[in-house]
Coordinates of C-alpha atoms in Angstrom, one line a residue:
X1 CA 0.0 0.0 0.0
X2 CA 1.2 3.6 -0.8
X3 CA 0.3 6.4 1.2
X4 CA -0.3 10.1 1.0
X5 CA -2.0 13.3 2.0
X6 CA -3.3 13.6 -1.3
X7 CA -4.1 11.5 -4.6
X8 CA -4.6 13.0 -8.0
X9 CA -6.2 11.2 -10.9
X10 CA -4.3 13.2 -13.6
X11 CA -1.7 14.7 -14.5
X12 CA -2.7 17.6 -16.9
X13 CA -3.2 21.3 -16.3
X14 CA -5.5 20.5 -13.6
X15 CA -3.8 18.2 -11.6
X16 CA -0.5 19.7 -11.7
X17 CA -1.8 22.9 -10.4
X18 CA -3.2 21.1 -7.9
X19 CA 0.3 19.2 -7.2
X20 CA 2.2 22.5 -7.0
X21 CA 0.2 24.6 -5.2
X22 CA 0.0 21.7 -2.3
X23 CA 3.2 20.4 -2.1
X24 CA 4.7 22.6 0.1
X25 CA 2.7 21.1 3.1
X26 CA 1.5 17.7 1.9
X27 CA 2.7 14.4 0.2
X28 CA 1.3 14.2 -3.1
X29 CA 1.0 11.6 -5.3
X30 CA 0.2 12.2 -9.4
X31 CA -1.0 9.4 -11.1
X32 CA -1.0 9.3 -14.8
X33 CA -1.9 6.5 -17.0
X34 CA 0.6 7.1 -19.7
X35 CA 3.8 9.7 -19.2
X36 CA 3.6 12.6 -17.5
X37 CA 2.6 14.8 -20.4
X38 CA 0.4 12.9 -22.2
X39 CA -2.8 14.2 -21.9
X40 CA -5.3 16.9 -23.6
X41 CA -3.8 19.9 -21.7
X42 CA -0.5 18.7 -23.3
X43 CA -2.3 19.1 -26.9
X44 CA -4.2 22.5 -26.4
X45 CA -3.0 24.6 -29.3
X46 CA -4.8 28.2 -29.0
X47 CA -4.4 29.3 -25.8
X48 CA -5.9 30.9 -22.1
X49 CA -8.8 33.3 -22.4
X50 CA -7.7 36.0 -19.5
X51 CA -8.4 39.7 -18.7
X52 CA -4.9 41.1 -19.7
X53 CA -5.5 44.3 -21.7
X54 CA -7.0 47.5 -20.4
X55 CA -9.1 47.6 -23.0
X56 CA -10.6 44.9 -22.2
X57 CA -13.0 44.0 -18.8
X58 CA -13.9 40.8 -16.7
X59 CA -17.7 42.4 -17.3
X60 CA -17.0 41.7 -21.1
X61 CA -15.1 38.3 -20.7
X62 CA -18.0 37.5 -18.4
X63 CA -20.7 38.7 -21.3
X64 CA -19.2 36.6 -24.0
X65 CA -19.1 33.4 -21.8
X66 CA -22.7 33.9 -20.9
X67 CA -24.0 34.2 -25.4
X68 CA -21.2 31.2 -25.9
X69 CA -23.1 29.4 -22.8
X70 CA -26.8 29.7 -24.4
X71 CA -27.9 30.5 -21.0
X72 CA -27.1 27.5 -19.3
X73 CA -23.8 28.9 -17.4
X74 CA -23.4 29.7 -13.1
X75 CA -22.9 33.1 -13.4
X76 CA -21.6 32.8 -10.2
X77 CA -19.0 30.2 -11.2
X78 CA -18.2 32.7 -14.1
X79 CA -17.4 35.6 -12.7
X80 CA -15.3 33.8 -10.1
X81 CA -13.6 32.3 -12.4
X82 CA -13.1 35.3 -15.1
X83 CA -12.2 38.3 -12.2
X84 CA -9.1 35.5 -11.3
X85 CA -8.0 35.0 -14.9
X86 CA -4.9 37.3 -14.4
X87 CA -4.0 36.2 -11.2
X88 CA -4.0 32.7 -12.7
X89 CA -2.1 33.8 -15.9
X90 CA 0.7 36.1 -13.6
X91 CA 1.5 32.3 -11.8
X92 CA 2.1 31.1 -14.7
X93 CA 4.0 33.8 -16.1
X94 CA 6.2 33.6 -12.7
X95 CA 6.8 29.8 -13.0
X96 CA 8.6 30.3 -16.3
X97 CA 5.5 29.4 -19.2
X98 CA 7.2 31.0 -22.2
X99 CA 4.2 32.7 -23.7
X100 CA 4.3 34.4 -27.0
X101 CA 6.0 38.1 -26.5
X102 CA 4.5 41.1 -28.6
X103 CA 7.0 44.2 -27.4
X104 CA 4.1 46.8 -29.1
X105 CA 1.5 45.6 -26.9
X106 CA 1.5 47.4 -23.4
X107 CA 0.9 43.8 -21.8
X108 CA 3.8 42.7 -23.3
X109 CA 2.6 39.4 -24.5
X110 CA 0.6 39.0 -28.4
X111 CA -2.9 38.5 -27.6
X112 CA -4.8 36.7 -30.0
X113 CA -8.7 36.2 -30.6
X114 CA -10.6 33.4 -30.8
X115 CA -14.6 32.5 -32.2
X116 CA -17.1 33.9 -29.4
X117 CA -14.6 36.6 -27.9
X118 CA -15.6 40.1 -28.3
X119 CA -11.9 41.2 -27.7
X120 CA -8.1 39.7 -28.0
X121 CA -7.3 38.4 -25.3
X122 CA -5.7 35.1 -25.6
X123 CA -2.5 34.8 -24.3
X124 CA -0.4 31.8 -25.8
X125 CA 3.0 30.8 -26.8
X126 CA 2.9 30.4 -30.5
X127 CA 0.4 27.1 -31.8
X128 CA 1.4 24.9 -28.9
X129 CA 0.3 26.9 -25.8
X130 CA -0.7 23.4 -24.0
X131 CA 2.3 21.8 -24.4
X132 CA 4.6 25.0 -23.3
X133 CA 2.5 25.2 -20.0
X134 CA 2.5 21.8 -19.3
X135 CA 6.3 20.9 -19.7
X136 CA 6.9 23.7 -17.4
X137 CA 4.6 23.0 -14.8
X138 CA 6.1 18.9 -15.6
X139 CA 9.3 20.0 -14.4
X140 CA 9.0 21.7 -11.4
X141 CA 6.7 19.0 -10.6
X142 CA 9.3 16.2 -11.2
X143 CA 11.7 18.9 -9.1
X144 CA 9.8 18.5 -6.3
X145 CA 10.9 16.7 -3.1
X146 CA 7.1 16.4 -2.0
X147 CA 5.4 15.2 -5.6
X148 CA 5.3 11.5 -6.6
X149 CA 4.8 11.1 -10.5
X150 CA 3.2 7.8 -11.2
X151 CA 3.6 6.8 -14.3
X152 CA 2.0 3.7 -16.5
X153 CA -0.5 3.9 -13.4
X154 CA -4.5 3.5 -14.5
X155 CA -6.8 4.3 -11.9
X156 CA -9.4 1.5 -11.7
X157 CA -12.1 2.6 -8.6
X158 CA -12.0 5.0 -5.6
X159 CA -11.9 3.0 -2.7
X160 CA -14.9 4.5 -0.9
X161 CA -16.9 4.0 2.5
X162 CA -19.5 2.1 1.0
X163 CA -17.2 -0.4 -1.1
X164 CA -15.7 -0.8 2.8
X165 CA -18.7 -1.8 4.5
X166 CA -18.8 1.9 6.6
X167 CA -21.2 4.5 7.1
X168 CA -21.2 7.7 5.2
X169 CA -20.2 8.7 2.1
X170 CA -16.0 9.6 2.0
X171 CA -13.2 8.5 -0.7
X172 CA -9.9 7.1 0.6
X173 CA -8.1 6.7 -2.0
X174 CA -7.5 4.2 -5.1
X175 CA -6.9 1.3 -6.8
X176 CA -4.8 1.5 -9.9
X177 CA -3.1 -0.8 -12.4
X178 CA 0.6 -0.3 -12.5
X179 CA 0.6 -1.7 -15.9
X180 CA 4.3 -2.0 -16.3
X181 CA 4.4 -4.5 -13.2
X182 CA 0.9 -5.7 -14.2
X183 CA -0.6 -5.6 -10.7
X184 CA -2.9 -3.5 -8.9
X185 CA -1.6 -1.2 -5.7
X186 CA -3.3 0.7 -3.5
X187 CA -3.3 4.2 -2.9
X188 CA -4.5 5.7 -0.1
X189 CA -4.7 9.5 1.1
X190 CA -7.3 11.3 2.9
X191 CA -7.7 13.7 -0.1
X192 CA -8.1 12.6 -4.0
X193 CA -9.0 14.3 -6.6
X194 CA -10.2 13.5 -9.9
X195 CA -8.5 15.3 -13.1
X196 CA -8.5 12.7 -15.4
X197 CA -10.0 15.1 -17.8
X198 CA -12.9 14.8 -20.5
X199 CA -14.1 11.7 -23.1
X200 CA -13.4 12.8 -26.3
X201 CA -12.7 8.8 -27.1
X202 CA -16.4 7.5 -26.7
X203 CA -16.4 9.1 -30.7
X204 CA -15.4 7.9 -33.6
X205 CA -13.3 11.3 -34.6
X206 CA -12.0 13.2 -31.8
X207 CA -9.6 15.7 -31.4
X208 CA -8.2 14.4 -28.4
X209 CA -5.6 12.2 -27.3
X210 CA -6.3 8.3 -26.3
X211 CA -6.0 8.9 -23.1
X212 CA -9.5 11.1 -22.6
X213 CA -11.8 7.8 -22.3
X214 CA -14.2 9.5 -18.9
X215 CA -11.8 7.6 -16.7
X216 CA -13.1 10.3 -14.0
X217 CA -16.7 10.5 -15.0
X218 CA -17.0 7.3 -14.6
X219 CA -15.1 6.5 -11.3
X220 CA -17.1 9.2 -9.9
X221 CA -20.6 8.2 -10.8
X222 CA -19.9 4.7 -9.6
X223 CA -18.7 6.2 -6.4
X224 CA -21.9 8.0 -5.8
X225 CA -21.5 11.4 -7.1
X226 CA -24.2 13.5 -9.3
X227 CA -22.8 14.0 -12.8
X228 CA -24.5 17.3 -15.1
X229 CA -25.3 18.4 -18.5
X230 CA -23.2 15.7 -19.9
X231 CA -25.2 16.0 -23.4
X232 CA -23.3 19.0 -24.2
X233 CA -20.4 17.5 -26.3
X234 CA -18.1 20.4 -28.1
X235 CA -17.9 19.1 -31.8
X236 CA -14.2 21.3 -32.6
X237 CA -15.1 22.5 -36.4
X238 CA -11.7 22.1 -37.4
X239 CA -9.6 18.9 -37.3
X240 CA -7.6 18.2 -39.9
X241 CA -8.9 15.9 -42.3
X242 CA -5.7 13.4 -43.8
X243 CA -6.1 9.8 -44.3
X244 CA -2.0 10.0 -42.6
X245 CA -3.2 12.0 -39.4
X246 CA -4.8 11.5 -36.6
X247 CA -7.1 13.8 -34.5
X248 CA -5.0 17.0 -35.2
X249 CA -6.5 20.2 -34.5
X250 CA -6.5 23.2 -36.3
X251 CA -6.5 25.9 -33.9
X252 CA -10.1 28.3 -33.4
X253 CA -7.0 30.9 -33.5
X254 CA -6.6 30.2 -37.7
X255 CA -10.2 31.8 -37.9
X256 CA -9.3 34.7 -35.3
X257 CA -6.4 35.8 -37.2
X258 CA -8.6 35.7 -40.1
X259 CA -9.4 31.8 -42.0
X260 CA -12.2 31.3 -43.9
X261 CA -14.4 28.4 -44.7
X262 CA -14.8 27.3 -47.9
X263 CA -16.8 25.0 -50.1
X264 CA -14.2 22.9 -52.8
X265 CA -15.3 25.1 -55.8
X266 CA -14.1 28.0 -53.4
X267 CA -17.8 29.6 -51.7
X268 CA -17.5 31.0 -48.8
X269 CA -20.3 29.6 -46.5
X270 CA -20.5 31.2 -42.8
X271 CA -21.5 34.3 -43.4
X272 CA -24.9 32.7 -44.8
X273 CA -25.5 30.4 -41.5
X274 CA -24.5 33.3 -38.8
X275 CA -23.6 37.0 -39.0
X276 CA -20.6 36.5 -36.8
X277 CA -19.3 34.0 -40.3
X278 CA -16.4 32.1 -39.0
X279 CA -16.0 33.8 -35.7
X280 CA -19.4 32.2 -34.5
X281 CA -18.9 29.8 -31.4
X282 CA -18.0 26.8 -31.8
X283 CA -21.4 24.7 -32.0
X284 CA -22.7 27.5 -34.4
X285 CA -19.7 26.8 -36.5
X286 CA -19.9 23.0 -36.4
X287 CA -23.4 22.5 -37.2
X288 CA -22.4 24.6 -40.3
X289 CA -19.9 22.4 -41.7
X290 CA -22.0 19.5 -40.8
X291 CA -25.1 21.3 -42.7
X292 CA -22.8 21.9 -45.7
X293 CA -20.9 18.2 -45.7
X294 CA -24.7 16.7 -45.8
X295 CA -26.1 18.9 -48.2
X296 CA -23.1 18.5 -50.7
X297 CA -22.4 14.9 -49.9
X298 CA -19.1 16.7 -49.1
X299 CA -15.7 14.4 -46.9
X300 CA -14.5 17.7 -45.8
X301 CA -14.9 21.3 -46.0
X302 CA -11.8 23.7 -46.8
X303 CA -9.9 26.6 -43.8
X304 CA -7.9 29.2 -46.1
X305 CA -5.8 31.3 -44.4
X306 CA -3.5 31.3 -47.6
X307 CA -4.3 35.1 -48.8
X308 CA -2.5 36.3 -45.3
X309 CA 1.6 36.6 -45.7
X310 CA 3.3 33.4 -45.6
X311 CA 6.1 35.1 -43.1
X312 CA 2.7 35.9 -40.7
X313 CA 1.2 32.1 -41.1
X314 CA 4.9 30.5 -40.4
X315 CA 4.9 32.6 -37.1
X316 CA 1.5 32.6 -35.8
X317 CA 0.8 28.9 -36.6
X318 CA 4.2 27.1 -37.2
X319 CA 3.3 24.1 -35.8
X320 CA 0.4 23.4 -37.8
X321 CA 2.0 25.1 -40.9
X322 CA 5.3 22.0 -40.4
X323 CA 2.3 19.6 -39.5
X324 CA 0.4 20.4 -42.5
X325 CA 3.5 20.4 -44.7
X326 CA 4.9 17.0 -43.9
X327 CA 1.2 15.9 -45.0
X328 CA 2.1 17.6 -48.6
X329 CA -0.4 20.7 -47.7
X330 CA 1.4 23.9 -47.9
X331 CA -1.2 26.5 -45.6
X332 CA 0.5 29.9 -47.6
X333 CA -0.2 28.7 -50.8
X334 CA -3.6 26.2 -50.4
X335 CA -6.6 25.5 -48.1
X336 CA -6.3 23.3 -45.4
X337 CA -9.0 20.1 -45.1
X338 CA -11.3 20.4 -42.1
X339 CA -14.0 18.0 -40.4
X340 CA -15.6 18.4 -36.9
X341 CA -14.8 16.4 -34.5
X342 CA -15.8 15.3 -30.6
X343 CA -13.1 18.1 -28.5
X344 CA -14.6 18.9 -25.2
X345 CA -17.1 17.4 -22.2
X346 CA -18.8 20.3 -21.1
X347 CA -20.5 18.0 -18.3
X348 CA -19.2 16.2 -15.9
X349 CA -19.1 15.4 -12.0
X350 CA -21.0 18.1 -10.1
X351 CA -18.8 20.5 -8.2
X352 CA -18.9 23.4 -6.0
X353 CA -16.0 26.3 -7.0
X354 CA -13.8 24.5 -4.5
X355 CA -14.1 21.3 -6.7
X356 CA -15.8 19.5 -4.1
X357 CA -18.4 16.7 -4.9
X358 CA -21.0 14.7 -3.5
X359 CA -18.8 12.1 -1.6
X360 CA -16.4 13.9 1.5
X361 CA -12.7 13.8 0.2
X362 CA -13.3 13.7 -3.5
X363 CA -12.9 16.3 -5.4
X364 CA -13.2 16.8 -9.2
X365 CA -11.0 19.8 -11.3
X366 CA -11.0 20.3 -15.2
X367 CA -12.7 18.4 -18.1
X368 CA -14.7 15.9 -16.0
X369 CA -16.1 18.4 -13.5
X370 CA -19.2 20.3 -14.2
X371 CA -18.8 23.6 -12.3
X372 CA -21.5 25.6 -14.2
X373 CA -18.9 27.5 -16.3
X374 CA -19.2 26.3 -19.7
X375 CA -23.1 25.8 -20.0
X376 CA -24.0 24.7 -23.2
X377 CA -21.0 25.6 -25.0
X378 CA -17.8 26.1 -23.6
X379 CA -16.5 29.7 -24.7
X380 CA -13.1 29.0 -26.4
X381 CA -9.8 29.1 -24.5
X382 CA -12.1 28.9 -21.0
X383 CA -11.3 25.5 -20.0
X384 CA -7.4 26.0 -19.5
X385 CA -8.4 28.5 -17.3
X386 CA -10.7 27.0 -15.5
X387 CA -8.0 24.4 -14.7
X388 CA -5.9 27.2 -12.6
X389 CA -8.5 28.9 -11.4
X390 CA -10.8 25.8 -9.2
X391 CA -7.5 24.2 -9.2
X392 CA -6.3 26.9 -6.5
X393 CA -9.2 26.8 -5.3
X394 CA -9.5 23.4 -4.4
X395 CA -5.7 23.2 -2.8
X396 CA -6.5 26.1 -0.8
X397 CA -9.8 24.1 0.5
X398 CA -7.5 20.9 1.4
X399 CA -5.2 22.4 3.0
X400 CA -7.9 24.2 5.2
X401 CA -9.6 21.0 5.8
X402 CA -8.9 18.2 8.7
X403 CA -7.8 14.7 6.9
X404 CA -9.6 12.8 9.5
X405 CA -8.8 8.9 10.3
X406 CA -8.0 6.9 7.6
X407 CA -9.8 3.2 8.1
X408 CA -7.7 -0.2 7.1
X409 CA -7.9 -0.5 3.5
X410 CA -7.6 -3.9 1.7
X411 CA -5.8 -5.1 -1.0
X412 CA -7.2 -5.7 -4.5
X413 CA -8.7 -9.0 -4.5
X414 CA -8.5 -10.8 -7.7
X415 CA -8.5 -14.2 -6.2
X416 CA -11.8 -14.9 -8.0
X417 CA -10.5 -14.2 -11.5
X418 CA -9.1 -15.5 -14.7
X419 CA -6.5 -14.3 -17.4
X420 CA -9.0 -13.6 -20.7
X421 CA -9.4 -16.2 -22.7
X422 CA -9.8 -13.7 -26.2
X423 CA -9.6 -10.2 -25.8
X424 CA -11.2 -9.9 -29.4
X425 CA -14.0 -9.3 -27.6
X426 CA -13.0 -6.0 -25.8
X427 CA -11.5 -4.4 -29.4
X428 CA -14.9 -5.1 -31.1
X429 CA -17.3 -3.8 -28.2
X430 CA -14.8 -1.0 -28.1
X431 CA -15.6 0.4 -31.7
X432 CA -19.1 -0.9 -31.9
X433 CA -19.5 1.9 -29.1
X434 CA -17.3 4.3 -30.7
X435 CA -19.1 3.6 -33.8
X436 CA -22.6 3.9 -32.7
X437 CA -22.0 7.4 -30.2
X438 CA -20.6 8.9 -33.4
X439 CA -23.6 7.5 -35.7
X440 CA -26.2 8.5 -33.5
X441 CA -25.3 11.2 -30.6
X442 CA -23.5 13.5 -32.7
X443 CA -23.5 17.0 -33.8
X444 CA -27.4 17.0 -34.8
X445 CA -30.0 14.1 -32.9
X446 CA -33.2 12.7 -33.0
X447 CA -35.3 10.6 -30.5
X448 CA -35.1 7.4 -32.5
X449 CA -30.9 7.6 -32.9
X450 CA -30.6 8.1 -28.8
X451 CA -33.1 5.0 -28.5
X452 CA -30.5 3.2 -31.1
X453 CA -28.1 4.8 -29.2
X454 CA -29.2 3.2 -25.8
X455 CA -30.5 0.2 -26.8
X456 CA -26.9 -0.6 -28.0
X457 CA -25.1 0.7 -25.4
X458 CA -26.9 -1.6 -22.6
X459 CA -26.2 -5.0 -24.4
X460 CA -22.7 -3.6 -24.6
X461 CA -22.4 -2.6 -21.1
X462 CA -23.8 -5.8 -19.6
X463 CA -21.1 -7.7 -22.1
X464 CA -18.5 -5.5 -20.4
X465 CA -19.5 -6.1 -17.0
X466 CA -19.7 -9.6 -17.4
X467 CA -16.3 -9.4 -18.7
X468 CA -14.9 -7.1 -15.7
X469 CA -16.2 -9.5 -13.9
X470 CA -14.3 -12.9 -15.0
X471 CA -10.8 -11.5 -16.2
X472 CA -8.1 -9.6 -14.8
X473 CA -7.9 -6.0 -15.3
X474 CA -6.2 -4.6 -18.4
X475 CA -5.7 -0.9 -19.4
X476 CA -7.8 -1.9 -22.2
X477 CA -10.3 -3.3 -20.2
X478 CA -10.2 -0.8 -17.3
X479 CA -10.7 1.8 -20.2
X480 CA -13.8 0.1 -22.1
X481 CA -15.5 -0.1 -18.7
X482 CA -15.0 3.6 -17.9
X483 CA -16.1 4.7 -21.6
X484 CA -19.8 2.3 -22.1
X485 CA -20.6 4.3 -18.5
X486 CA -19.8 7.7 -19.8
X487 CA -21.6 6.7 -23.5
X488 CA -24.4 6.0 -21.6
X489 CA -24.3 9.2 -19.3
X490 CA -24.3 11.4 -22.4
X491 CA -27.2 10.0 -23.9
X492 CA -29.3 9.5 -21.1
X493 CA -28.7 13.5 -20.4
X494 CA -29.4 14.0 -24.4
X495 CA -32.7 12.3 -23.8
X496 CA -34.0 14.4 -21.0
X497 CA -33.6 17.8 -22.5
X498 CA -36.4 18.1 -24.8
X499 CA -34.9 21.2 -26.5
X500 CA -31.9 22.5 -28.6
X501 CA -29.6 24.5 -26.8
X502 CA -25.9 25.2 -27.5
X503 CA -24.3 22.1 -28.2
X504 CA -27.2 19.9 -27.8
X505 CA -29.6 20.2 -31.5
X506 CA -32.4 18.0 -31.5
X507 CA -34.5 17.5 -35.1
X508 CA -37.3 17.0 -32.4
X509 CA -36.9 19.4 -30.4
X510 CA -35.5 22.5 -32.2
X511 CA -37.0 25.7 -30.4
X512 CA -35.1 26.5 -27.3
X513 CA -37.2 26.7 -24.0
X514 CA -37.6 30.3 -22.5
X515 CA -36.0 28.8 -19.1
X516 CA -32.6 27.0 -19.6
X517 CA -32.1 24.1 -16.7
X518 CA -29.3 21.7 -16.0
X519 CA -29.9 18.2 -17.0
X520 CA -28.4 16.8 -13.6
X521 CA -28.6 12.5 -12.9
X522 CA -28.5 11.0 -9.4
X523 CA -26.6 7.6 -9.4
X524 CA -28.4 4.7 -7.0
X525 CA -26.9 5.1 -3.8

């Protein structure tokens, strides 16, 4: 058994502010299924949405995440989270981020603008602002004397009150899969936290990494927590479409510093679904493509930034310009081919703005909480933010609170169980469910694809469990598990809002009601 004051599913931007901010008086333990940096926070291009400029206000920041929300955000959570946006940004700045520098701009920094903002005021470094912050938050954290990184770790289940036979409700730790060693351990600490971040996976075409498969949704619901709006899937407009590339973004920033969307023969199309044209939120922007792929019997649509100055695309977007360029697609001289694809779980566990949820000593931070901030449709560039800002928040509210007695803890027991006899079958239920999320609880639903949908997904999960239940754990296994209870979240939640709102478009259901409400489900306890 390993021991610490605190346990963190996750190690992206999330969970290593969480780390650093607490290590100085607690023993922390980061545990990550794959290396340190592998994670979505690692692959976040376009940067943090923060109140930097004087001409800019947290009133205004506030405003446009409200419109991007449809109505559906905490305003509370909002403006807690906006009026700390600098604060969040200057730690960052003092740990050593290199963001991009703009010596004309009184901040100091190039702000850019992204779809949904009224005013620039994106603060980046170059095309690659996720993986800049997170190598160096990754190194201090490795630096530390306080912070154990736990590599090739999957967390499996929180060990919780009720899976030990006591009264209450309280996590007390985990079980993981040190898949290297191939055996489970036990973690215990007073304190965990889930930032295992969102479930981009449960698709077909997502832009994010393997790794997002609602490890954290999933723990949590089985733990006893509430779990909200989890309908509200962001569709990114823009992911590269290359039979030689996989789920690579191209950054909302292209269409802030000016990309258009074209048709093949060269039409311009946004300006006749929305006035804002290309600088529409994201799920205004998505349904768009979507609408003009169908209509056109299209495979992609086209993002032309190639009338701007080849010297201004290399420097604004050189990762993407080298990306696209090893593909054979020069992006000064042709248009780049787009699809949407599943990017961001605006749902998640329900949390208060300490990241607390419903079971004593669990809290949940980034992607798979749902604090009320992104509503509908998460404003672009919010969620990185939202990261440091409930992040703080949430070490601050640990280290104020008692760890109380830790009860004995048991080893995993896997006495009962068997080495798989054909794991054939966890490859095909895994893209059967992939397959049928992406066929039928996509950009645009209907009543009869969620019933497909379900109907689907519980012969699947019963399969699954049955599995769990015969055969030792496997990363595969652990993952599958985790994804057929987020698949069926989602669609559950899509099949109790009898509207369209932000993300969530129902053929239906397409007026939206004159009072927006959570979609919030309460796991048997």
């Amino acid at each position: 058994m390993l021991k610490f004051d605190v346990v963190i599913v996750g190690s992206g931007l999330a969970g290593m502010t969480l780390a650093l901010h607490l290590a100085e008086r607690c023993k922390v333990a980061v545990v990550t299924k794959r290396d340190l940096l592998e994670g979505s926070s690692s692959y976040a291009q376009g940067g943090i949405a923060a109140v930097l400029d004087t001409d800019d206000t947290v009133e205004e920041h506030i405003r446009d995440t409200l419109v991007a929300g449809a109505g559906l955000c905490n305003a509370t959570t909002t403006r807690f989270i906006v009026a700390h946006s600098k604060e969040a940004i200057d730690w960052l700045i003092d740990l050593g981020v290199p963001f991009t520098r703009d010596a004309t701009h009184q901040t100091g920094y190039h702000l850019t603008r992204e779809g949904g903002h009224s005013h620039r005021r994106i603060i980046h470094a170059a095309d690659a602002t996720g993986a800049a912050v997170t190598t160096t938050l990754g190194q201090k954290l490795k630096a530390h004397p306080n912070i154990t990184v736990l590599e090739e770790h999957i967390a499996i289940d929180l060990i919780t009150s009720k899976r030990l036979g006591l009264e209450g409700r309280r996590a007390y730790g985990i079980y993981a899969l040190d898949k290297q060693a191939d055996r489970v351990v036990t973690i215990a600490a007073p304190h965990t936290i889930i930032a295992a971040g969102g479930a981009g996976k449960v698709y077909l075409y997502t832009t994010n990494p393997d790794t997002a498969t609602g490890d954290g949704i999933a723990m949590g619901w089985r733990a006893g927590c509430r779990v909200a709006n989890m309908e509200f899937i962001q569709f990114h407009p823009t992911c590269l479409y290359h039979p030689h590339s996989k789920s690579f973004l191209i950054s909302e920033a292209v269409r802030g510093e000016g990309g258009i969307l074209r048709l093949p023969d060269g039409t311009r199309f946004m300006p006749s679904h929305d006035a804002r044209a290309e600088l529409a939120p994201r799920d205004v922007v998505a349904r768009a493509i979507d609408f003009e792929m169908k209509k056109h019997g299209l495979d992609c649509v086209y993002l032309d930034i190639s009338y701007k100055p080849a010297h201004f695309i290399r420097e604004h977007f050189p990762n993407i310009y080298a990306h696209c360029l090893e593909l054979g697609i020069d992006i000064t001289q042709e248009p780049i081919p787009v699809v949407p694809a599943a990017h961001y779980t605006c749902g998640g566990l329900v949390t208060d703005l300490a990241g607390r949820t419903d079971v004593d000593g669990l809290y949940a931070v980034g992607e798979a909480a749902c604090t009320g901030l992104h509503g509908a449709n998460r404003l672009a560039s919010n969620s990185l933010l939202e990261c440091l800002v409930i992040g703080k928040a949430a070490a601050a509210d640990i280290l104020a609170t008692p760890p109380g007695t830790q009860p004995a803890i048991p080893d995993w027991d896997d006495s009962q169980v068997t080495d798989p006899d054909e794991e054939v079958v966890i490859s095909h239920n895994w893209d059967e469910l992939r397959r049928a999320m992406w066929d039928y609880v996509g950009i645009v639903r209907t009543n009869k694809r969620l019933e497909r949908a379900l109907h689907r997904i519980e012969l699947l999960r019963e399969e699954i469990s049955e599995y769990y239940r015969h055969f030792h754990v496997s990363n595969d296994l652990i993952e599958l598990r985790n994804l057929v209870v987020t698949a069926e979240l989602i669609v559950r939640s899509a099949m109790e809002r009898k509207e369209s709102r932000g993300l969530h478009y129902s053929r239906d259901y397409p007026e939206t009601l004159a009072e927006a409400h959570d979609t919030v489900l309460t796991p048997q306890r």
